[in-house]
PDB file of C-alpha atoms and ligand atoms in Angstrom:
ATOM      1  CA  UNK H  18       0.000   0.000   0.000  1.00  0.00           C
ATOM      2  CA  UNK H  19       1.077   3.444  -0.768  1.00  0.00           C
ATOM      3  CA  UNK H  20       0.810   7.129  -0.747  1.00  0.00           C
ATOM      4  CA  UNK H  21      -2.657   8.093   0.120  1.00  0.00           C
ATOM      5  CA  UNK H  22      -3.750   4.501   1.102  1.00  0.00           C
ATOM      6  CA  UNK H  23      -5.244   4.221   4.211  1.00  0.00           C
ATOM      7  CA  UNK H  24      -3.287   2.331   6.625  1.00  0.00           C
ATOM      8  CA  UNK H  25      -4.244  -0.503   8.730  1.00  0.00           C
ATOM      9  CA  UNK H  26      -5.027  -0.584  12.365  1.00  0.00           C
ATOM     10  CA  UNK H  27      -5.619  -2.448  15.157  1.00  0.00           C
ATOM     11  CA  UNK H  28      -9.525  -2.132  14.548  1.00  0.00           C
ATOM     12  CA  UNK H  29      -9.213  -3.080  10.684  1.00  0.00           C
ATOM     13  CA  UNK H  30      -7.119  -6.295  11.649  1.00  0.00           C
ATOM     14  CA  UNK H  31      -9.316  -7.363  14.879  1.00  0.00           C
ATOM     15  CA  UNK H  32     -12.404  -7.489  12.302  1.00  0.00           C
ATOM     16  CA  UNK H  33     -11.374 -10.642  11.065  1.00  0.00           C
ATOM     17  CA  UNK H  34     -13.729 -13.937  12.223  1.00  0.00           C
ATOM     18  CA  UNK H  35     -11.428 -16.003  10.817  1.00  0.00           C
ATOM     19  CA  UNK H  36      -8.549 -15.840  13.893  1.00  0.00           C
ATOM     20  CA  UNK H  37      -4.561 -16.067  12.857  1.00  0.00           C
ATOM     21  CA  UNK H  38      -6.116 -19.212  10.934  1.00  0.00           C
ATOM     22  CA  UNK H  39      -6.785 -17.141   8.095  1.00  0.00           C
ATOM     23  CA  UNK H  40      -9.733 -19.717   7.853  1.00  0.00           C
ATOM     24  CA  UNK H  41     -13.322 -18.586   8.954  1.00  0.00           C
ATOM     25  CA  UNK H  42     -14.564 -21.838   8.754  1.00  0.00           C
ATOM     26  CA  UNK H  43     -12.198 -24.078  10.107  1.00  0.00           C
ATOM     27  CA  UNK H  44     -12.051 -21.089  12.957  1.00  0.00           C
ATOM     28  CA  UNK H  45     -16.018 -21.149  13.444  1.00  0.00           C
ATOM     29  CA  UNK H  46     -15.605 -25.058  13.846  1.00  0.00           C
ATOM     30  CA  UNK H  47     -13.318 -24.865  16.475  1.00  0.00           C
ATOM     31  CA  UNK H  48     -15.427 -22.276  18.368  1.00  0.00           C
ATOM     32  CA  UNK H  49     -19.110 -23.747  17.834  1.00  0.00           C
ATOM     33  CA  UNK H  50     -17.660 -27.566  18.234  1.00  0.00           C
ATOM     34  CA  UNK H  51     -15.147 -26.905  21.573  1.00  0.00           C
ATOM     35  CA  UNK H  52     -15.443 -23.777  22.786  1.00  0.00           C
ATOM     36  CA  UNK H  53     -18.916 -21.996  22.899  1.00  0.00           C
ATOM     37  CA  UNK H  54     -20.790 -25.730  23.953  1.00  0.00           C
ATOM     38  CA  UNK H  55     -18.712 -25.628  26.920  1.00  0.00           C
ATOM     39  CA  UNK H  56     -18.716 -21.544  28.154  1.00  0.00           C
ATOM     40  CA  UNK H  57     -20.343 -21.059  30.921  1.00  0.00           C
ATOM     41  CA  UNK H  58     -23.644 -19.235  30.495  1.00  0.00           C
ATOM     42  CA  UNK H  59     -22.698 -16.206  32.758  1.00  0.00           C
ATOM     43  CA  UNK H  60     -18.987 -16.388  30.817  1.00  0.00           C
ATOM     44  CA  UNK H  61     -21.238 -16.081  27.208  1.00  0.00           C
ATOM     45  CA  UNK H  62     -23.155 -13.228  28.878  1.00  0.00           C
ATOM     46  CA  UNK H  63     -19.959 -11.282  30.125  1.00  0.00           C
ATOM     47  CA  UNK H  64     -18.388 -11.681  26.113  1.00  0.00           C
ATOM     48  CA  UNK H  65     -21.752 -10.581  24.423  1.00  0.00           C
ATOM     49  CA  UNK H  66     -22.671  -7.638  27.182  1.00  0.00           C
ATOM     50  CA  UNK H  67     -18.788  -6.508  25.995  1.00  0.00           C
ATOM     51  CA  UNK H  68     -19.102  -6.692  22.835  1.00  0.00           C
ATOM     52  CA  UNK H  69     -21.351  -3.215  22.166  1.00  0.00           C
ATOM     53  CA  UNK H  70     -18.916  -1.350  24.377  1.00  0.00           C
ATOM     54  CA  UNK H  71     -16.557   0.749  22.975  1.00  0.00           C
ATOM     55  CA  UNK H  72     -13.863  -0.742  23.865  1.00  0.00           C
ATOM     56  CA  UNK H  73     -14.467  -4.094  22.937  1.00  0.00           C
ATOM     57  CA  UNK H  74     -11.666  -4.604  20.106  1.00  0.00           C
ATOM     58  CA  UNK H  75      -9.620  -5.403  23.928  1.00  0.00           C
ATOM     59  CA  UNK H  76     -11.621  -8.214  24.692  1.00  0.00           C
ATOM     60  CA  UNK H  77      -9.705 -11.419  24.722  1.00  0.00           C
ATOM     61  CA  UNK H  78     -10.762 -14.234  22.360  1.00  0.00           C
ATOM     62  CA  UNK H  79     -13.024 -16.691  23.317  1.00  0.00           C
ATOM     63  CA  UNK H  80     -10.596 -19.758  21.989  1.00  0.00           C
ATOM     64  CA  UNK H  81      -8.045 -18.927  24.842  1.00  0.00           C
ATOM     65  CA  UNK H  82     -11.036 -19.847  27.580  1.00  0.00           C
ATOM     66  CA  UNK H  83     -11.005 -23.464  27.472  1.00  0.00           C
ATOM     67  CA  UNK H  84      -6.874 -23.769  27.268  1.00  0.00           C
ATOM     68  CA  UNK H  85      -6.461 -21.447  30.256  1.00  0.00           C
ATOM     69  CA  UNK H  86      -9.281 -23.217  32.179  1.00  0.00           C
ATOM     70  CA  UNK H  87      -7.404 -26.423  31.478  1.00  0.00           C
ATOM     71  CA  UNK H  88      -3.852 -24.645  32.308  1.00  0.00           C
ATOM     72  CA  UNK H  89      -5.356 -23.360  35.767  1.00  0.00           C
ATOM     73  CA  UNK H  90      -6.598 -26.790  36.860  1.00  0.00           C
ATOM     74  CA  UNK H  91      -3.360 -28.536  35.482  1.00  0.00           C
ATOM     75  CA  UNK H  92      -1.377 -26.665  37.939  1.00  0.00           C
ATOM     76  CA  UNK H  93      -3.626 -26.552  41.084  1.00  0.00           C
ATOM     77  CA  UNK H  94      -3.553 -22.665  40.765  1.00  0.00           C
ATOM     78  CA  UNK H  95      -4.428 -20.958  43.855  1.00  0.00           C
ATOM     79  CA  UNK H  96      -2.995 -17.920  43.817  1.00  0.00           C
ATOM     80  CA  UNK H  97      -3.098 -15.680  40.755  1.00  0.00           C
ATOM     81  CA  UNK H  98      -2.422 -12.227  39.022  1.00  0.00           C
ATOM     82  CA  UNK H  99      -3.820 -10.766  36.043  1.00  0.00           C
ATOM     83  CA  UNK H 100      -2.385  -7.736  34.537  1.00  0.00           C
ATOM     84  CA  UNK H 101      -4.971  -5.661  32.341  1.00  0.00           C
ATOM     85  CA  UNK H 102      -8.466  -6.768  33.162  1.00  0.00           C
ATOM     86  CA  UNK H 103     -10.522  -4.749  30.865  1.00  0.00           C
ATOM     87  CA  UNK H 104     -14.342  -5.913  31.539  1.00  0.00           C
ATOM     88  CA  UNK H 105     -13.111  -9.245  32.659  1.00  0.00           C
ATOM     89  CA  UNK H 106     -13.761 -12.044  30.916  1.00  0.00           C
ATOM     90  CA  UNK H 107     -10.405 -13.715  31.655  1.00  0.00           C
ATOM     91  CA  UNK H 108     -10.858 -12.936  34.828  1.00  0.00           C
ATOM     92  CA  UNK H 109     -14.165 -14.835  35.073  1.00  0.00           C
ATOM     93  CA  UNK H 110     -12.701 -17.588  33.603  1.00  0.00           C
ATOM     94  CA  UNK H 111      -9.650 -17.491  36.160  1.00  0.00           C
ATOM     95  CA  UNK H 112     -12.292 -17.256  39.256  1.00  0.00           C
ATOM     96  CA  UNK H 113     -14.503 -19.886  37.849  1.00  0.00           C
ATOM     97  CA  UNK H 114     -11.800 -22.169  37.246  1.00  0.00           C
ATOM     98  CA  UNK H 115      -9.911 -21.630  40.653  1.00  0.00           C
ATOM     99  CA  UNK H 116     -10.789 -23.371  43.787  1.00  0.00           C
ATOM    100  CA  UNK H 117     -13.485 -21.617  46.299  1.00  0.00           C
ATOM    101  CA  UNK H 118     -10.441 -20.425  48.273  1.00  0.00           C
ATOM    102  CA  UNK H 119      -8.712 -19.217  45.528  1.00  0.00           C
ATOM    103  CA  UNK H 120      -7.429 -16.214  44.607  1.00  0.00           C
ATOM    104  CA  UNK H 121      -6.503 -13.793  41.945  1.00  0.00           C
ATOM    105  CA  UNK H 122      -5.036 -10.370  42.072  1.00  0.00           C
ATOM    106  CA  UNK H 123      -6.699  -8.641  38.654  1.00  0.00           C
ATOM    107  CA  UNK H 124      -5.051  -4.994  38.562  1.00  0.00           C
ATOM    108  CA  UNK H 125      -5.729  -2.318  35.806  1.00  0.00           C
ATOM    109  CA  UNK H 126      -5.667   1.244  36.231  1.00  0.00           C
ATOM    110  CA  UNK H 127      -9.146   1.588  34.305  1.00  0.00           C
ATOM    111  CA  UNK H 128     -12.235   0.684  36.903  1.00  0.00           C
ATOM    112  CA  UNK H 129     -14.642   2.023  35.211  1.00  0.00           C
ATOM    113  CA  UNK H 130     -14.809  -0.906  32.435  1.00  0.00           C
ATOM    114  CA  UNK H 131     -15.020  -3.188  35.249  1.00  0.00           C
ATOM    115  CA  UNK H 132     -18.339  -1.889  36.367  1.00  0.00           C
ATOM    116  CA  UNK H 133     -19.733  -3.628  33.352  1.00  0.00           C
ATOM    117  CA  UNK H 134     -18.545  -6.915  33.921  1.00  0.00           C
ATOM    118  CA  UNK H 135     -18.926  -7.165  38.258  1.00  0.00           C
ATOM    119  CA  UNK H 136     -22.231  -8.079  38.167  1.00  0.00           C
ATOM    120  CA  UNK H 137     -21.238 -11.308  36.106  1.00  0.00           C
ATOM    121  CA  UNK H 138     -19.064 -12.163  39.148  1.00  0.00           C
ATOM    122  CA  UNK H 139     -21.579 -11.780  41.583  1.00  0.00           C
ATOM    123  CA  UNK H 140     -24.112 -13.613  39.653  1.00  0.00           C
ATOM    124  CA  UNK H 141     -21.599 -16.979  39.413  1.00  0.00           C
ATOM    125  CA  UNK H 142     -20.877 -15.725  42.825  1.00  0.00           C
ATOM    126  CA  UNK H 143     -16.767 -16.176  42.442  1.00  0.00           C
ATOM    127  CA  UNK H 144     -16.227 -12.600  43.530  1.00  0.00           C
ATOM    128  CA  UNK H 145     -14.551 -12.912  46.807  1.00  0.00           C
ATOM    129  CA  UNK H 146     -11.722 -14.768  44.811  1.00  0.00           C
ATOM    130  CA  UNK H 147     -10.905 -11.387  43.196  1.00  0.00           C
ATOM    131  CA  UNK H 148      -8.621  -8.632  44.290  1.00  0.00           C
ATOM    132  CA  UNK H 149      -8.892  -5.908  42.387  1.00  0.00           C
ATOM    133  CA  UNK H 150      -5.819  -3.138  42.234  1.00  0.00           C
ATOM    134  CA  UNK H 151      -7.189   0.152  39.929  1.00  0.00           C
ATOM    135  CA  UNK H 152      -3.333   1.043  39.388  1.00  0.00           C
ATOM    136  CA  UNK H 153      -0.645   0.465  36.525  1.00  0.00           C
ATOM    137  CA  UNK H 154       0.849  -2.859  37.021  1.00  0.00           C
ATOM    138  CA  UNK H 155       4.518  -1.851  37.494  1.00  0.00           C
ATOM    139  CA  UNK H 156       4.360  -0.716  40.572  1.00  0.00           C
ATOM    140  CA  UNK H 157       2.093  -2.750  42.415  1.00  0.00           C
ATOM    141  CA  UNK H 158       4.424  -5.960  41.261  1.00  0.00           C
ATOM    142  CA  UNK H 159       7.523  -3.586  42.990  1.00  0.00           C
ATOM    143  CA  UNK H 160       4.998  -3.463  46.101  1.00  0.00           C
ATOM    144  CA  UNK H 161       3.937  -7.392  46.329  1.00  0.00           C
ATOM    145  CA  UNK H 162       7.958  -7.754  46.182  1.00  0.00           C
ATOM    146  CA  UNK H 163       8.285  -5.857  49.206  1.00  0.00           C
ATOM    147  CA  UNK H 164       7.480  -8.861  50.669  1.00  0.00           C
ATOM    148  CA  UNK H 165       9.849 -11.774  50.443  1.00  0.00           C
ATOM    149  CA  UNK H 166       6.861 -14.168  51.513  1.00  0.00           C
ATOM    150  CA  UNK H 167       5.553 -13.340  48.021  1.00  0.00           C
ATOM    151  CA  UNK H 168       8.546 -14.491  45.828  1.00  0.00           C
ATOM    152  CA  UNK H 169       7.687 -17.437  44.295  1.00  0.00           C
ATOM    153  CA  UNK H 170       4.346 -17.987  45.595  1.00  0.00           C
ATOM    154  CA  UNK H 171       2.165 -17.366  42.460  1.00  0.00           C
ATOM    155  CA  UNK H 172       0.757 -20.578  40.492  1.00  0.00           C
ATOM    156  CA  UNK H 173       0.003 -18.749  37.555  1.00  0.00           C
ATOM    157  CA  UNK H 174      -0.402 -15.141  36.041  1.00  0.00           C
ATOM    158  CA  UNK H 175      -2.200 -13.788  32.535  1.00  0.00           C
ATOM    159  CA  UNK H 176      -0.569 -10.836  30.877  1.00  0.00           C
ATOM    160  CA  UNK H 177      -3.102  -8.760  29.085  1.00  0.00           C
ATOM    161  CA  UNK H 178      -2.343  -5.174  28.830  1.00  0.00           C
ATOM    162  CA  UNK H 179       0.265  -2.555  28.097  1.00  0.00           C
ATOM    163  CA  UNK H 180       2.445  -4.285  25.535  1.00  0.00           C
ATOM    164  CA  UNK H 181       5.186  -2.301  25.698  1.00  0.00           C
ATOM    165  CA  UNK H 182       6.122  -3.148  29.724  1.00  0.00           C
ATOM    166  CA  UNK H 183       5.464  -6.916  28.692  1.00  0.00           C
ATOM    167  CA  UNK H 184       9.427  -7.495  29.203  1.00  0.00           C
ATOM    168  CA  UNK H 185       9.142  -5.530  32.716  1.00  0.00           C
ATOM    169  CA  UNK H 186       6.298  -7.423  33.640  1.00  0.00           C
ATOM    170  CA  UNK H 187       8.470 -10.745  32.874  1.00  0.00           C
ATOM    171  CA  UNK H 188      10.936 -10.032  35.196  1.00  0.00           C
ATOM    172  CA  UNK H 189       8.931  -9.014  38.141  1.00  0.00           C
ATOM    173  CA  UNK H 190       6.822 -11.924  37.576  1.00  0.00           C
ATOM    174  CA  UNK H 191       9.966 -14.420  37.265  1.00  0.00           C
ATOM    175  CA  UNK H 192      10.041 -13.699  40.708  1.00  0.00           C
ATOM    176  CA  UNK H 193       6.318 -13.712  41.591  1.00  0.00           C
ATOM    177  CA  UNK H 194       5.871 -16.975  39.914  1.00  0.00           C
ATOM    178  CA  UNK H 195       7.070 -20.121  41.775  1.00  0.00           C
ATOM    179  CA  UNK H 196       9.019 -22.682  39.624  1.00  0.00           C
ATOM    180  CA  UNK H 197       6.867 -24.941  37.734  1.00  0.00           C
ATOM    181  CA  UNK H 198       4.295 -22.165  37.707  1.00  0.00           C
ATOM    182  CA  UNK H 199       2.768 -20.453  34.397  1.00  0.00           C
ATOM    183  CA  UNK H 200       2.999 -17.215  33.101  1.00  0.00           C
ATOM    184  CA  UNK H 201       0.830 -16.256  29.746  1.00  0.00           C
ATOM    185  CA  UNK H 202       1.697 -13.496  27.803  1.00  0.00           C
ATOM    186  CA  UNK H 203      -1.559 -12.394  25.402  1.00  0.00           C
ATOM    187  CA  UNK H 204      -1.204 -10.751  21.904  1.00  0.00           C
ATOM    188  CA  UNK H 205       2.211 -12.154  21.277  1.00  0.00           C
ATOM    189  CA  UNK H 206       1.380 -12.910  17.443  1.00  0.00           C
ATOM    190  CA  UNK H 207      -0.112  -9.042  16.875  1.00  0.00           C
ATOM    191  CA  UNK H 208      -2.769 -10.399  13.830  1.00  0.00           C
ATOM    192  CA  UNK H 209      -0.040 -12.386  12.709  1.00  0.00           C
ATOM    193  CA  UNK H 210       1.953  -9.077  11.389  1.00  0.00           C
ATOM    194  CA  UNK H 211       5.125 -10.114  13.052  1.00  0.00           C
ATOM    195  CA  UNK H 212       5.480 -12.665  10.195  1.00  0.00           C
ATOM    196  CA  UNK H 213       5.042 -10.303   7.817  1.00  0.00           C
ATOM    197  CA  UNK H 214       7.878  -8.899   5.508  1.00  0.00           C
ATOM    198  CA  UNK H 215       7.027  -5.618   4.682  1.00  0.00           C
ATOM    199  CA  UNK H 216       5.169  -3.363   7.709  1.00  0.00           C
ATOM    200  CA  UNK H 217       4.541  -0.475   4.955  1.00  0.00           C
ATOM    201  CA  UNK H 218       0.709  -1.027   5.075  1.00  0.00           C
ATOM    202  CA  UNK H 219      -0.372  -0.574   8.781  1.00  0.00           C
ATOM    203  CA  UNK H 220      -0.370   2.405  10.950  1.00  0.00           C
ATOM    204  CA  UNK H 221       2.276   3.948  13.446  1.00  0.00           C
ATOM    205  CA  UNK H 222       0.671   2.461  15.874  1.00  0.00           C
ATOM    206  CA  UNK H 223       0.426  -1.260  14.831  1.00  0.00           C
ATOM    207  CA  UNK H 224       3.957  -1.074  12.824  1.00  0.00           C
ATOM    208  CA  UNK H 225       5.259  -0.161  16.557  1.00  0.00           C
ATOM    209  CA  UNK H 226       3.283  -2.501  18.574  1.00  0.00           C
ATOM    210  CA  UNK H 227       4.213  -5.262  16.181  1.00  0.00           C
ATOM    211  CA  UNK H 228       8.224  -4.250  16.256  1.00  0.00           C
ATOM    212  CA  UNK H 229       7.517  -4.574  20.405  1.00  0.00           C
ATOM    213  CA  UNK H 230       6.116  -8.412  20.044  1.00  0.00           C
ATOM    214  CA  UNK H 231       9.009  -9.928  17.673  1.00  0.00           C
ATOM    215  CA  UNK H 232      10.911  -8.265  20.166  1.00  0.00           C
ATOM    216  CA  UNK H 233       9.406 -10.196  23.076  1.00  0.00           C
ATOM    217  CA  UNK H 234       8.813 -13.329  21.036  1.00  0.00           C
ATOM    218  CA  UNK H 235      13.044 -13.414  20.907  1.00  0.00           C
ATOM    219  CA  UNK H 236      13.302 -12.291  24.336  1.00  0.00           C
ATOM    220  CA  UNK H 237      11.291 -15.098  25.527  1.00  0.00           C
ATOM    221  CA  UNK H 238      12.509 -17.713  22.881  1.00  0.00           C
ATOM    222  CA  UNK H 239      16.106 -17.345  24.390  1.00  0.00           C
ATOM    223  CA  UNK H 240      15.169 -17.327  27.964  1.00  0.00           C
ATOM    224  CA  UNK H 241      16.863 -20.390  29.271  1.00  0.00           C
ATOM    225  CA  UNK H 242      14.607 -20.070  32.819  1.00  0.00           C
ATOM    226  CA  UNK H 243      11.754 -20.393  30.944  1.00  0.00           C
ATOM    227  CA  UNK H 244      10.535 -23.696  28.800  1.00  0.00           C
ATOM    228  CA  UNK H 245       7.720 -21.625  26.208  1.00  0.00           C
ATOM    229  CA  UNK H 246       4.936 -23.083  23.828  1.00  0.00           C
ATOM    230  CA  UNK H 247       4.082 -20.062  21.229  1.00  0.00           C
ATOM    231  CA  UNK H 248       0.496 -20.996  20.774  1.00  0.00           C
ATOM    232  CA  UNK H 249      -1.819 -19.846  17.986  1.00  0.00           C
ATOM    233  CA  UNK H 250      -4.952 -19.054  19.879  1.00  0.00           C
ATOM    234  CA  UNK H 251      -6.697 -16.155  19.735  1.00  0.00           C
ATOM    235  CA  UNK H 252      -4.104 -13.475  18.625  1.00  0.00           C
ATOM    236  CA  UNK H 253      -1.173 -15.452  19.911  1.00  0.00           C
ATOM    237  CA  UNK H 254      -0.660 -16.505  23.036  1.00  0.00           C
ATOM    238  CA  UNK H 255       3.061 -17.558  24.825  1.00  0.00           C
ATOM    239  CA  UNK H 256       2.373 -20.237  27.341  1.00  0.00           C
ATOM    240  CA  UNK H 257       5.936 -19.983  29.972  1.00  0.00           C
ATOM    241  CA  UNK H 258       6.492 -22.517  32.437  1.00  0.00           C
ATOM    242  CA  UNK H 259       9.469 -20.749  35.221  1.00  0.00           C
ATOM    243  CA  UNK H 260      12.013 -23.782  35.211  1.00  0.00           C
ATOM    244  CA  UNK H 261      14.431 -22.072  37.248  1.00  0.00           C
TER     245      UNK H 261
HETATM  246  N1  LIG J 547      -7.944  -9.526  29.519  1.00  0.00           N
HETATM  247  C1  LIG J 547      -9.033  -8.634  29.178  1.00  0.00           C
HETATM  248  C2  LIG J 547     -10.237  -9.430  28.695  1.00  0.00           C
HETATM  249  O1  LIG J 547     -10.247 -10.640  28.855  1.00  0.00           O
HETATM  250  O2  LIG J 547     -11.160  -8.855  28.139  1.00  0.00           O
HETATM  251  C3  LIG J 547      -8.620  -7.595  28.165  1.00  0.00           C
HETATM  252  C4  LIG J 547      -7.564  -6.636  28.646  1.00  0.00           C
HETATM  253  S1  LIG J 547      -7.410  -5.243  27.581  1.00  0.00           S
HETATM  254  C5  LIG J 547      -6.680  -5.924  26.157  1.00  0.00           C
HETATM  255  C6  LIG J 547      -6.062  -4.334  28.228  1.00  0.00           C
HETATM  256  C7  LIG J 547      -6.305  -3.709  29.594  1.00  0.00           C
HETATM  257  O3  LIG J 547      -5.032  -3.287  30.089  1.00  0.00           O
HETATM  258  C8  LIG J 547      -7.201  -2.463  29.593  1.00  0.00           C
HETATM  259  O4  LIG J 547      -8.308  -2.661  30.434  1.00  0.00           O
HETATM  260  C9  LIG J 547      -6.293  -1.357  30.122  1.00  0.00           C
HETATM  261  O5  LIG J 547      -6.952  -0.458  30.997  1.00  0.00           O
HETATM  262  C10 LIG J 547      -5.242  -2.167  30.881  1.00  0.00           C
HETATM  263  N2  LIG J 547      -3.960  -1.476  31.063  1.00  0.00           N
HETATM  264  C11 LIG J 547      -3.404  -0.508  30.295  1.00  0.00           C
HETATM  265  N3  LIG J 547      -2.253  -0.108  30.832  1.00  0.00           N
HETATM  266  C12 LIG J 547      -2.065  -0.851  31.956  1.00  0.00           C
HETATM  267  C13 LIG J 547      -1.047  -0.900  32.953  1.00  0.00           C
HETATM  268  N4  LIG J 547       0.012  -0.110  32.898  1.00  0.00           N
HETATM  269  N5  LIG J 547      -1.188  -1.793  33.955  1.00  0.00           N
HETATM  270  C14 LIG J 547      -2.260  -2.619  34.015  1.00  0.00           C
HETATM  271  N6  LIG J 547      -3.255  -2.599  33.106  1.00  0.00           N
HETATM  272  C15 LIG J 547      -3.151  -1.730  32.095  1.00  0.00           C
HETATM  273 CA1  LIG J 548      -5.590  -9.511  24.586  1.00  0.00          CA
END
């Protein structure tokens, strides 16, 4: 694309129902046969109340549900942090899939989308398991370690928000995160633009954002303390397991 051609954006590339499988059928399989049979009711409500607010190009895809369910229970997660919570539908996946006294620390500096999606917690009645922090991430992962009893003593955390800290989030949460435990970073295949050769047709802001995920996706790809699985769900998701 040149000149005066309009350039592609994070809107224009989110409009796809086909997924990074470039495939709307094979990607409407996947989600009528697996994944919407099995959401929970109040989970379905939560995605389709979100998706006439404004903001809902954020929302995460409903294909990551089920495999971060199935991660949470594989690990025994009890204690949990997400970082950008947006209305909260991984959230609600997170409490429904922990155990009654489980818990997750969900921090974004935005409350006000959360008022949409609270009563949904209320109503599957998994809202004591949430801790909610209205701040920017950084510094509330400097705060939790303050305390040496918290090094090490997360099962699990979901990554979900500003991209470019995703590499300052990793190393606070290589300490958070007890060995053997999971970290998820969302987003990590950007529409599937870090593949592509030539960035000339999208917009400053994607062309940047993209340049910040093959970034990460090295970063995390060379990190020996971490064993990885770059998984093509939703819009890319990098499943970490802290070895060391
Ligand atoms: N995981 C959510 C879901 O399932 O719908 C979507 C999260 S949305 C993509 C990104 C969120 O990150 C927004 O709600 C935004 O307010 C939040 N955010 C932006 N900057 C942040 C920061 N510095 N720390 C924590 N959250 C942040
Ligand atoms: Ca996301």
């Amino acid at each position: 694309m040149e000149g005066t051609s309009k350039k592609l954006s994070v809107y224009d590339l989110s409009k796809t129902d086909s997924g990074l499988l470039q495939s709307k059928e094979l990607y409407q399989y996947i989600l009528n046969t697996s994944v919407y049979p099995n959401e929970a009711e109040v989970l379905k409500d939560l995605r389709q109340a979100t998706a006439s607010h404004p903001g809902h190009v954020m929302l995460s895809a409903a294909d990551e549900g089920p495999l971060m369910s199935l991660l949470l229970k594989l690990v025994n997660a009890q204690k949990t942090i997400e970082i950008g919570v947006y209305t909260g539908y991984s959230l609600l996946i997170t409490a429904l899939s922990l155990p009654k006294d489980g818990k997750v620390i969900a921090i974004d500096p935005n409350r006000s989308y959360f008022e949409l999606g609270l009563p949904f917690f209320k109503r599957a009645e998994v809202e004591h398991k949430v801790e909610y922090i209205e701040s920017m991430a950084l510094p509330v992962l400097d705060k939790l370690l303050e305390d040496r009893k918290n090094e090490g003593s997360f099962d699990y955390a979901f990554v979900d928000a500003d991209k470019s800290n995703y590499t300052n989030y990793h190393e606070r949460l290589m300490k958070l995160v007890k060995v053997g435990g999971i970290i998820l970073y969302d987003n990590t295949l950007w529409s599937g633009t870090v593949a592509w050769e030539d960035d000339s047709s999208l917009d400053e802001q994607m062309v940047h954002l993209r340049a910040i995920f093959i970034d990460l996706n090295k970063k995390l790809a060379s990190d020996s303390r971490i064993q990885i699985s770059q998984l093509p769900v939703g819009d890319g998701l990098t499943m970490c397991m802290r070895l060391c």
